[in-house]
CSV table of C-alpha atoms and ligand atoms in Angstrom, one decimal:
chain,number,residue,atom,x,y,z
A,148,MET,CA,-22.7,14.5,-15.4
A,149,LYS,CA,-23.4,14.3,-19.1
A,150,GLU,CA,-27.0,14.0,-20.0
A,151,SER,CA,-28.1,10.7,-21.5
A,152,PRO,CA,-29.6,10.6,-24.9
A,153,SER,CA,-33.2,9.6,-25.1
A,154,PRO,CA,-33.8,5.9,-25.1
A,155,LEU,CA,-34.3,4.0,-28.3
A,156,GLU,CA,-37.4,1.9,-28.3
A,157,LEU,CA,-38.4,-0.9,-30.6
A,158,THR,CA,-41.6,-2.8,-30.6
A,159,ILE,CA,-41.8,-5.9,-32.7
A,160,PRO,CA,-44.9,-8.1,-33.1
A,161,VAL,CA,-44.1,-11.9,-32.8
A,162,ARG,CA,-46.5,-14.4,-34.4
A,163,ALA,CA,-46.9,-17.9,-33.2
A,164,ARG,CA,-45.4,-20.5,-35.5
A,165,ASP,CA,-44.1,-18.0,-38.0
A,166,PHE,CA,-40.7,-19.5,-38.6
A,167,LEU,CA,-40.0,-17.2,-41.5
A,168,ALA,CA,-40.3,-13.9,-39.6
A,169,GLY,CA,-39.2,-15.4,-36.3
A,170,GLY,CA,-35.8,-14.1,-35.4
A,171,ASP,CA,-36.3,-10.8,-37.3
A,172,GLY,CA,-36.8,-9.0,-34.0
A,173,ALA,CA,-33.5,-10.1,-32.5
A,174,ALA,CA,-31.8,-9.4,-35.8
A,175,ARG,CA,-33.2,-5.8,-35.8
A,176,VAL,CA,-32.2,-5.2,-32.2
A,177,ARG,CA,-28.7,-6.5,-33.0
A,178,GLN,CA,-28.5,-4.1,-36.0
A,179,VAL,CA,-29.5,-1.1,-33.9
A,180,LEU,CA,-26.9,-2.0,-31.3
A,181,GLN,CA,-24.3,-2.2,-34.0
A,182,GLN,CA,-25.4,1.1,-35.5
A,183,VAL,CA,-25.0,3.0,-32.2
A,184,GLY,CA,-21.6,1.4,-31.4
A,185,PHE,CA,-22.1,-1.0,-28.5
A,186,PRO,CA,-19.1,-3.4,-27.9
A,187,PRO,CA,-19.4,-6.6,-29.9
A,188,ALA,CA,-19.3,-8.9,-26.8
A,189,LEU,CA,-22.3,-7.1,-25.3
A,190,ILE,CA,-24.1,-7.1,-28.7
A,191,ARG,CA,-23.6,-10.9,-28.8
A,192,ARG,CA,-25.1,-11.4,-25.4
A,193,VAL,CA,-28.1,-9.3,-26.1
A,194,ALA,CA,-28.6,-10.9,-29.5
A,195,ILE,CA,-28.5,-14.5,-28.2
A,196,ALA,CA,-30.8,-13.7,-25.3
A,197,THR,CA,-33.3,-11.8,-27.5
A,198,TYR,CA,-33.3,-14.5,-30.1
A,199,GLU,CA,-34.0,-17.2,-27.5
A,200,VAL,CA,-37.0,-15.3,-26.0
A,201,GLU,CA,-38.3,-14.4,-29.5
A,202,MET,CA,-38.1,-18.0,-30.7
A,203,ASN,CA,-39.7,-19.3,-27.5
A,204,MET,CA,-42.7,-17.0,-28.3
A,205,VAL,CA,-42.8,-18.3,-31.9
A,206,ILE,CA,-42.6,-22.0,-30.7
A,207,HIS,CA,-44.3,-22.2,-27.4
A,208,SER,CA,-46.8,-19.3,-27.3
A,209,THR,CA,-49.9,-18.0,-29.1
A,210,GLY,CA,-47.9,-14.9,-30.1
A,211,GLY,CA,-47.0,-11.6,-28.5
A,212,GLU,CA,-44.7,-8.6,-28.6
A,213,LEU,CA,-41.0,-8.0,-28.2
A,214,ARG,CA,-39.9,-4.7,-26.9
A,215,ALA,CA,-36.4,-3.4,-26.7
A,216,GLU,CA,-35.5,-0.2,-24.8
A,217,ILE,CA,-31.9,0.9,-25.4
A,218,THR,CA,-30.0,3.5,-23.5
A,219,PRO,CA,-26.2,3.8,-23.3
A,220,GLU,CA,-26.2,2.2,-19.9
A,221,VAL,CA,-28.7,-0.6,-20.1
A,222,ILE,CA,-30.5,-2.6,-22.7
A,223,THR,CA,-33.9,-3.9,-21.6
A,224,ILE,CA,-35.8,-6.6,-23.6
A,225,THR,CA,-39.4,-7.4,-22.7
A,226,ALA,CA,-41.1,-10.4,-24.3
A,227,ARG,CA,-44.8,-10.6,-23.6
A,228,ASP,CA,-47.1,-13.2,-24.9
A,229,THR,CA,-50.8,-14.1,-24.6
A,230,GLY,CA,-50.5,-17.7,-23.6
A,231,PRO,CA,-50.5,-20.6,-22.7
A,232,GLY,CA,-48.1,-19.7,-19.9
A,233,ILE,CA,-45.5,-21.8,-18.2
A,234,PRO,CA,-46.9,-24.1,-15.5
A,235,ASP,CA,-43.6,-24.7,-13.6
A,236,ILE,CA,-40.9,-22.0,-14.2
A,237,ASP,CA,-38.3,-23.8,-12.1
A,238,LEU,CA,-38.6,-26.9,-14.3
A,239,ALA,CA,-38.5,-24.8,-17.5
A,240,MET,CA,-35.3,-23.2,-16.4
A,241,GLN,CA,-33.5,-26.5,-16.2
A,242,GLU,CA,-31.0,-27.4,-18.9
A,243,GLY,CA,-32.4,-30.0,-21.1
A,244,TYR,CA,-36.1,-29.5,-20.2
A,245,SER,CA,-38.2,-29.0,-23.3
A,246,THR,CA,-41.8,-29.6,-24.3
A,247,ALA,CA,-41.0,-28.9,-28.0
A,248,PRO,CA,-42.8,-31.5,-30.1
A,249,ARG,CA,-41.0,-33.7,-32.5
A,250,GLU,CA,-41.6,-31.7,-35.7
A,251,ILE,CA,-40.1,-28.6,-33.9
A,252,GLN,CA,-37.1,-30.6,-32.7
A,253,GLU,CA,-36.5,-31.5,-36.3
A,254,MET,CA,-36.1,-27.8,-37.1
A,255,GLY,CA,-33.2,-27.6,-34.6
A,256,PHE,CA,-35.1,-26.3,-31.5
A,257,GLY,CA,-35.9,-28.2,-28.3
A,258,ALA,CA,-32.5,-28.6,-26.7
A,259,GLY,CA,-34.1,-27.2,-23.6
A,260,MET,CA,-31.2,-24.7,-23.6
A,261,GLY,CA,-33.0,-21.5,-24.4
A,262,LEU,CA,-33.9,-20.3,-20.9
A,263,PRO,CA,-30.5,-21.4,-19.4
A,264,ASN,CA,-28.8,-19.6,-22.3
A,265,ILE,CA,-30.7,-16.4,-21.5
A,266,ARG,CA,-29.7,-16.7,-17.8
A,267,ARG,CA,-26.1,-17.0,-18.8
A,268,CYS,CA,-26.1,-14.0,-21.0
A,269,VAL,CA,-28.0,-11.4,-19.0
A,270,ASP,CA,-27.5,-9.4,-15.8
A,271,GLU,CA,-31.2,-9.2,-14.9
A,272,LEU,CA,-33.9,-11.7,-15.6
A,273,GLU,CA,-37.4,-11.8,-14.5
A,274,ILE,CA,-40.0,-14.3,-15.7
A,275,ARG,CA,-43.7,-14.0,-14.8
A,276,SER,CA,-46.2,-16.5,-16.0
A,277,THR,CA,-49.8,-17.2,-15.4
A,278,PRO,CA,-51.1,-20.4,-17.0
A,279,GLY,CA,-53.9,-19.5,-19.3
A,280,GLN,CA,-52.9,-15.9,-19.5
A,281,GLY,CA,-49.4,-15.7,-20.8
A,282,THR,CA,-45.7,-15.2,-20.0
A,283,THR,CA,-43.6,-12.0,-19.6
A,284,VAL,CA,-39.9,-12.4,-19.8
A,285,LYS,CA,-37.9,-9.3,-18.9
A,286,ILE,CA,-34.2,-9.1,-19.5
A,287,GLY,CA,-31.6,-6.4,-18.6
A,288,ILE,CA,-28.0,-6.2,-19.8
A,289,TYR,CA,-25.7,-3.4,-18.6
A,290,ASN,CA,-23.1,-1.7,-20.7
A,291,ARG,CA,-20.1,-1.5,-18.4
B,148,MET,CA,-7.7,-21.8,-40.8
B,149,GLN,CA,-9.1,-20.1,-43.9
B,150,ILE,CA,-12.6,-21.0,-45.2
B,151,ARG,CA,-10.8,-22.0,-48.4
B,152,GLU,CA,-8.9,-24.8,-46.5
B,153,ILE,CA,-12.2,-26.0,-45.0
B,154,GLN,CA,-13.7,-26.2,-48.5
B,155,ALA,CA,-10.7,-28.2,-49.7
B,156,ILE,CA,-10.6,-30.6,-46.7
B,157,LEU,CA,-14.3,-31.4,-47.0
B,158,ALA,CA,-14.4,-31.3,-50.8
B,159,ALA,CA,-17.2,-28.8,-50.4
B,160,GLU,CA,-19.4,-27.0,-52.8
B,161,VAL,CA,-19.7,-23.2,-52.3
B,162,PHE,CA,-23.3,-22.1,-52.4
B,163,THR,CA,-22.6,-18.4,-51.6
B,164,GLY,CA,-19.6,-16.4,-50.4
B,165,ALA,CA,-17.0,-17.4,-53.0
B,166,ASP,CA,-15.4,-14.0,-52.5
B,167,LYS,CA,-14.9,-14.6,-48.8
B,168,LEU,CA,-12.9,-17.8,-48.8
B,169,ASP,CA,-9.9,-16.0,-47.5
B,170,LEU,CA,-11.6,-15.2,-44.2
B,171,GLU,CA,-10.1,-16.8,-41.0
B,172,VAL,CA,-12.1,-19.3,-38.9
B,173,GLU,CA,-11.0,-19.7,-35.3
B,174,ALA,CA,-12.9,-22.8,-34.3
B,175,GLY,CA,-15.4,-25.4,-35.4
B,176,PHE,CA,-18.8,-26.3,-34.0
B,177,GLY,CA,-21.0,-29.2,-35.2
B,178,SER,CA,-24.6,-29.4,-34.1
B,179,ASP,CA,-28.2,-29.8,-35.3
B,180,LEU,CA,-29.5,-28.2,-32.1
B,181,MET,CA,-29.2,-24.5,-32.5
B,182,SER,CA,-29.6,-23.6,-28.8
B,183,ASP,CA,-26.4,-25.6,-28.2
B,184,VAL,CA,-24.7,-23.4,-30.7
B,185,LEU,CA,-26.0,-20.3,-29.1
B,186,ALA,CA,-24.8,-21.6,-25.7
B,187,PHE,CA,-21.4,-22.9,-26.5
B,188,ALA,CA,-20.0,-21.4,-29.7
B,189,ARG,CA,-17.0,-19.1,-29.0
B,190,GLY,CA,-15.1,-16.9,-31.5
B,191,ARG,CA,-15.5,-16.9,-35.2
B,192,VAL,CA,-16.7,-20.4,-35.8
B,193,ALA,CA,-17.4,-22.6,-38.8
B,194,LEU,CA,-20.8,-24.0,-38.0
B,195,LEU,CA,-21.4,-27.5,-39.3
B,196,THR,CA,-25.0,-28.7,-39.4
B,197,GLY,CA,-27.4,-31.0,-41.2
B,198,LEU,CA,-30.2,-28.4,-40.9
B,199,THR,CA,-31.1,-26.1,-43.8
B,200,ASN,CA,-33.6,-23.6,-42.4
B,201,THR,CA,-33.7,-20.0,-41.4
B,202,HIS,CA,-33.1,-20.9,-37.8
B,203,VAL,CA,-29.5,-21.9,-38.9
B,204,LEU,CA,-28.9,-18.5,-40.5
B,205,HIS,CA,-30.3,-16.6,-37.6
B,206,THR,CA,-28.2,-18.6,-35.2
B,207,ALA,CA,-25.0,-18.1,-37.3
B,208,SER,CA,-25.7,-14.4,-37.3
B,209,MET,CA,-26.2,-14.1,-33.6
B,210,VAL,CA,-22.9,-15.9,-32.8
B,211,ASP,CA,-21.1,-14.1,-35.7
B,212,ALA,CA,-20.2,-17.4,-37.3
B,213,ALA,CA,-17.7,-17.1,-40.2
B,214,VAL,CA,-19.2,-19.8,-42.4
B,215,VAL,CA,-22.0,-22.4,-42.3
B,216,VAL,CA,-21.1,-25.9,-43.7
B,217,PHE,CA,-24.1,-28.2,-44.5
B,218,VAL,CA,-23.1,-31.8,-44.0
B,219,ARG,CA,-24.3,-35.2,-45.3
B,220,GLY,CA,-25.3,-33.7,-48.7
B,221,LYS,CA,-28.0,-31.4,-47.4
B,222,ARG,CA,-28.7,-28.6,-49.9
B,223,PRO,CA,-30.2,-25.2,-48.9
B,224,ASP,CA,-33.0,-23.9,-51.1
B,225,GLN,CA,-32.5,-20.7,-53.1
B,226,ASN,CA,-34.3,-18.5,-50.6
B,227,LEU,CA,-31.8,-19.5,-47.9
B,228,ILE,CA,-28.9,-19.0,-50.2
B,229,ASP,CA,-30.2,-15.5,-51.1
B,230,ALA,CA,-30.7,-14.7,-47.5
B,231,ALA,CA,-27.2,-15.7,-46.6
B,232,ALA,CA,-25.8,-13.8,-49.5
B,233,GLY,CA,-27.6,-10.7,-48.2
B,234,MET,CA,-26.1,-11.2,-44.8
B,235,GLY,CA,-22.6,-11.8,-46.3
B,236,LEU,CA,-22.5,-15.3,-44.8
B,237,PRO,CA,-20.7,-17.9,-46.8
B,238,LEU,CA,-22.5,-21.3,-47.2
B,239,LEU,CA,-20.7,-24.5,-48.1
B,240,GLY,CA,-22.0,-28.0,-48.5
B,241,THR,CA,-20.2,-31.4,-48.2
B,242,ARG,CA,-21.4,-34.9,-48.8
B,243,LEU,CA,-19.4,-36.1,-45.8
B,244,LEU,CA,-21.3,-37.0,-42.6
B,245,MET,CA,-21.1,-34.9,-39.5
B,246,TYR,CA,-18.6,-37.0,-37.6
B,247,ASP,CA,-16.3,-37.4,-40.6
B,248,SER,CA,-16.5,-33.7,-41.4
B,249,CYS,CA,-15.7,-32.6,-37.9
B,250,GLY,CA,-13.0,-35.2,-37.6
B,251,ARG,CA,-11.2,-34.1,-40.7
B,252,LEU,CA,-11.2,-30.5,-39.7
B,253,PHE,CA,-10.0,-31.2,-36.2
B,254,GLN,CA,-7.2,-33.4,-37.6
B,255,ALA,CA,-6.2,-30.5,-39.8
B,256,GLY,CA,-5.8,-28.3,-36.7
B,257,LEU,CA,-9.2,-26.5,-36.4
B,258,LYS,CA,-10.0,-26.7,-32.7
B,259,GLY,CA,-13.4,-27.0,-31.1
B,260,CYS,CA,-15.2,-24.9,-28.5
B,261,SER,CA,-14.9,-27.2,-25.5
B,262,GLY,CA,-11.8,-25.5,-24.2
B,263,GLU,CA,-13.6,-22.9,-22.2
B,264,VAL,CA,-16.2,-25.4,-21.0
B,265,LEU,CA,-13.5,-27.5,-19.6
B,266,ALA,CA,-11.5,-24.5,-18.2
B,267,GLU,CA,-14.8,-23.4,-16.6
B,268,ARG,CA,-14.4,-19.8,-17.6
B,269,GLY,CA,-15.7,-17.4,-20.2
B,270,THR,CA,-13.7,-14.7,-21.9
B,271,ASP,CA,-16.5,-13.5,-24.2
B,272,GLY,CA,-18.5,-11.6,-21.6
B,273,GLU,CA,-20.9,-14.5,-21.2
B,274,LYS,CA,-21.0,-16.3,-17.9
B,275,PRO,CA,-18.9,-19.4,-17.4
B,276,VAL,CA,-20.6,-22.7,-18.1
B,277,ARG,CA,-19.7,-23.9,-14.6
B,278,SER,CA,-23.3,-24.0,-13.4
B,279,THR,CA,-23.8,-26.6,-16.1
B,280,LYS,CA,-21.4,-29.0,-14.4
B,281,GLU,CA,-22.8,-28.4,-11.0
B,282,LYS,CA,-26.2,-29.4,-12.3
B,283,GLY,CA,-24.9,-32.6,-13.7
B,284,ILE,CA,-26.5,-34.4,-16.5
B,285,PRO,CA,-29.8,-32.8,-17.6
B,286,GLY,CA,-32.7,-34.6,-16.2
B,287,ASP,CA,-30.8,-36.3,-13.3
B,288,LYS,CA,-32.1,-33.8,-10.8
B,289,LYS,CA,-35.6,-33.7,-9.5
B,290,PRO,CA,-37.6,-30.6,-10.2
B,291,ALA,CA,-36.9,-27.7,-7.9
B,292,GLY,CA,-40.5,-27.3,-7.0
B,293,LYS,CA,-41.4,-23.8,-5.8
B,294,ASN,CA,-38.0,-22.8,-4.7
B,295,PRO,CA,-36.6,-19.5,-6.1
B,296,VAL,CA,-35.0,-19.8,-9.5
B,297,ASP,CA,-31.2,-20.1,-9.2
B,298,THR,CA,-29.9,-17.0,-11.0
B,299,GLY,CA,-26.7,-18.7,-11.9
B,300,ALA,CA,-24.7,-16.1,-9.9
B,301,ILE,CA,-21.3,-17.5,-9.1
B,302,SER,CA,-19.1,-15.6,-6.6
B,303,GLY,CA,-15.3,-15.2,-6.9
B,304,GLU,CA,-15.0,-15.9,-10.6
B,305,GLU,CA,-13.0,-13.7,-12.9
B,306,ASN,CA,-14.5,-12.6,-16.2
B,307,CYS,CA,-17.9,-13.4,-14.8
B,308,VAL,CA,-20.9,-11.2,-15.4
B,309,GLN,CA,-23.2,-12.0,-12.5
B,310,ALA,CA,-26.9,-11.8,-12.3
B,311,ALA,CA,-27.7,-9.1,-9.8
B,312,SER,CA,-29.0,-10.6,-6.6
B,313,GLY,CA,-32.7,-10.3,-6.4
B,314,ALA,CA,-32.9,-10.2,-10.2
B,315,ILE,CA,-35.5,-12.8,-10.0
B,316,ASP,CA,-38.2,-12.1,-7.5
B,317,PRO,CA,-38.9,-15.6,-5.9
B,318,GLU,CA,-42.5,-14.6,-5.5
B,319,SER,CA,-43.0,-13.7,-9.1
B,320,VAL,CA,-41.7,-17.0,-10.3
B,321,ALA,CA,-44.1,-19.1,-8.3
B,322,SER,CA,-46.3,-19.8,-11.2
B,323,GLY,CA,-50.0,-19.3,-11.1
B,324,GLU,CA,-49.7,-16.4,-8.7
B,325,ARG,CA,-50.9,-13.0,-9.9
B,326,ILE,CA,-48.2,-10.4,-9.6
B,327,PRO,CA,-48.9,-6.8,-10.5
B,328,LEU,CA,-47.1,-6.3,-13.8
B,329,ASP,CA,-46.2,-2.7,-13.0
B,330,LYS,CA,-43.9,-3.9,-10.2
B,331,ILE,CA,-40.4,-3.0,-11.4
B,332,PRO,CA,-37.6,-4.9,-9.8
B,333,ARG,CA,-34.8,-2.9,-8.3
B,334,GLY,CA,-31.9,-2.3,-10.6
B,335,TRP,CA,-34.1,-1.4,-13.5
B,336,LYS,CA,-33.8,2.1,-15.0
B,337,SER,CA,-37.0,3.5,-16.4
B,338,ALA,CA,-36.8,5.5,-19.5
B,339,GLY,CA,-39.3,7.8,-21.1
B,340,ALA,CA,-41.0,7.2,-24.4
B,341,ILE,CA,-39.1,9.7,-26.4
B,342,GLY,CA,-37.2,8.6,-29.4
B,343,ARG,CA,-39.7,5.8,-29.8
B,344,GLU,CA,-39.4,3.5,-32.8
B,345,ARG,CA,-42.3,1.4,-33.9
B,346,ALA,CA,-42.2,-1.4,-36.3
B,347,SER,CA,-44.7,-3.4,-38.0
B,348,ASN,CA,-43.3,-6.2,-40.2
B,349,ASN,CA,-42.2,-4.4,-43.3
B,350,GLU,CA,-42.0,-0.8,-42.1
B,351,ALA,CA,-38.6,0.8,-42.6
B,352,PHE,CA,-36.8,1.6,-39.4
B,353,PRO,CA,-35.3,5.0,-39.0
B,354,ALA,CA,-31.6,5.2,-38.1
B,355,PRO,CA,-31.0,5.6,-34.3
B,356,ALA,CA,-30.6,9.2,-33.3
B,357,TRP,CA,-27.6,8.8,-31.1
B,358,LYS,CA,-24.3,6.8,-30.8
B,359,VAL,CA,-22.6,5.2,-27.8
B,360,ASN,CA,-19.3,5.1,-29.6
B,361,PRO,CA,-19.2,7.0,-32.9
B,362,ALA,CA,-15.7,5.8,-33.6
B,363,ALA,CA,-16.9,2.1,-33.6
B,364,THR,CA,-19.6,2.9,-36.1
B,365,GLY,CA,-17.2,4.8,-38.4
B,366,GLU,CA,-19.3,7.9,-38.1
B,367,PRO,CA,-18.7,11.4,-36.7
B,368,ALA,CA,-20.3,12.1,-33.3
C,585,ATP,N1,-43.1,-18.1,-23.9
C,585,ATP,C1,-43.4,-19.3,-23.5
C,585,ATP,N2,-44.7,-19.8,-23.4
C,585,ATP,C2,-44.9,-21.0,-22.9
C,585,ATP,N3,-44.0,-21.9,-22.6
C,585,ATP,C3,-42.7,-21.5,-22.7
C,585,ATP,C4,-42.3,-20.2,-23.2
C,585,ATP,N4,-41.0,-20.2,-23.2
C,585,ATP,C5,-40.5,-21.4,-22.7
C,585,ATP,N5,-41.6,-22.2,-22.4
C,585,ATP,C6,-41.5,-23.6,-21.8
C,585,ATP,O1,-40.2,-23.7,-21.2
C,585,ATP,C7,-39.5,-24.9,-21.8
C,585,ATP,C8,-38.0,-24.6,-21.8
C,585,ATP,O2,-37.7,-23.5,-22.7
C,585,ATP,P1,-36.3,-23.4,-23.3
C,585,ATP,O3,-36.2,-22.2,-24.2
C,585,ATP,O4,-35.2,-23.5,-22.2
C,585,ATP,O5,-36.2,-24.7,-24.2
C,585,ATP,P2,-36.9,-25.0,-25.6
C,585,ATP,O6,-37.4,-23.8,-26.2
C,585,ATP,O7,-37.9,-26.1,-25.4
C,585,ATP,O8,-35.6,-25.6,-26.5
C,585,ATP,P3,-34.5,-24.6,-27.1
C,585,ATP,O9,-34.6,-23.3,-26.6
C,585,ATP,O10,-33.2,-25.3,-26.6
C,585,ATP,O11,-34.7,-24.7,-28.6
C,585,ATP,C9,-40.1,-25.0,-23.2
C,585,ATP,O12,-40.0,-26.3,-23.8
C,585,ATP,C10,-41.6,-24.7,-22.9
C,585,ATP,O13,-42.3,-25.7,-22.3
C,586,MG,MG1,-36.3,-22.0,-26.3
């Protein structure tokens, strides 16, 4: 078997309520995937899922870090924030459920479609959240 | 339909991308909720919206939209126009309202993105939207309580990328519980820290050291 090249890793800080830089992480991940030649349909799924987790951190959390680990076989995205956590993950996963305040809705967020979108795009999804401590969303998408 | 035709039908102003009006658009999508765009846009769409912020540009970029049309006379500011120009994304603006804009384009033959929603299958690698229908109208279901999160896996569907069973550990989603963070679910491949890229906000990123498909990137292996 051919030896795999070493994984590419990106670590991107995400600041709460920074709507100017918010989305740059996903854009950067997308750009790297294009540079190394992943198929467009896969890039699209990764880009959408990454953008949704990143903007969730910008909107709903006190900030955190986005990490991407890219190998030819699997793309892993880990979004880890420092709070406030999700009290009921089942509820948050439902389409249409959103706690986004009005001024955020006016910016085009708050459809309550982010987490359901992520689930639709990815092969693996794990959400861990402890109220008061933060949320970690881990996503895996296979190249096959 | 070409962007040029869209411009003519909507009597639209071109904010940027005047050199790209010959590009083909496959379908139209009108929304002010960007997550809906991310969820349901298929193909090279013309995105019609009344929002003029960076969220729109990012969303357009993530779904590879061909053009963004601002409706009801909304004007993007210069920063947004410059950003779109940098991305090679044409921006148009019309004074028509959303419904009228979409209606005129549809009448002229530009289809929407409902086809696959109705046909209940995805051809774009994303999972079919069928789980949406099964769930009914958002909000008409009572909260699932502490049950495991439904991973949306649907069996026996073509073109369906399924969530691996056990992708979500039911225990780990029961909120409030402390789960050791080093517990790696099965199916994950671990990778070393070689080839590490680090980024603070304005730091330049090095080019990736390897290629999956050199032909696709137009570079030698
Ligand atoms: N990182 C997070 N920290 C805290 N709460 C979160 C986080 N991510 C999501 N949530 C909660 O889960 C809810 C649903 O998230 P989801 O992404 O599906 O919708 P949304 O962000 O509200 O709207 P949309 O994504 O459609 O713009 C959010 O409204 C919020 O209450
Ligand atoms: Mg969201």
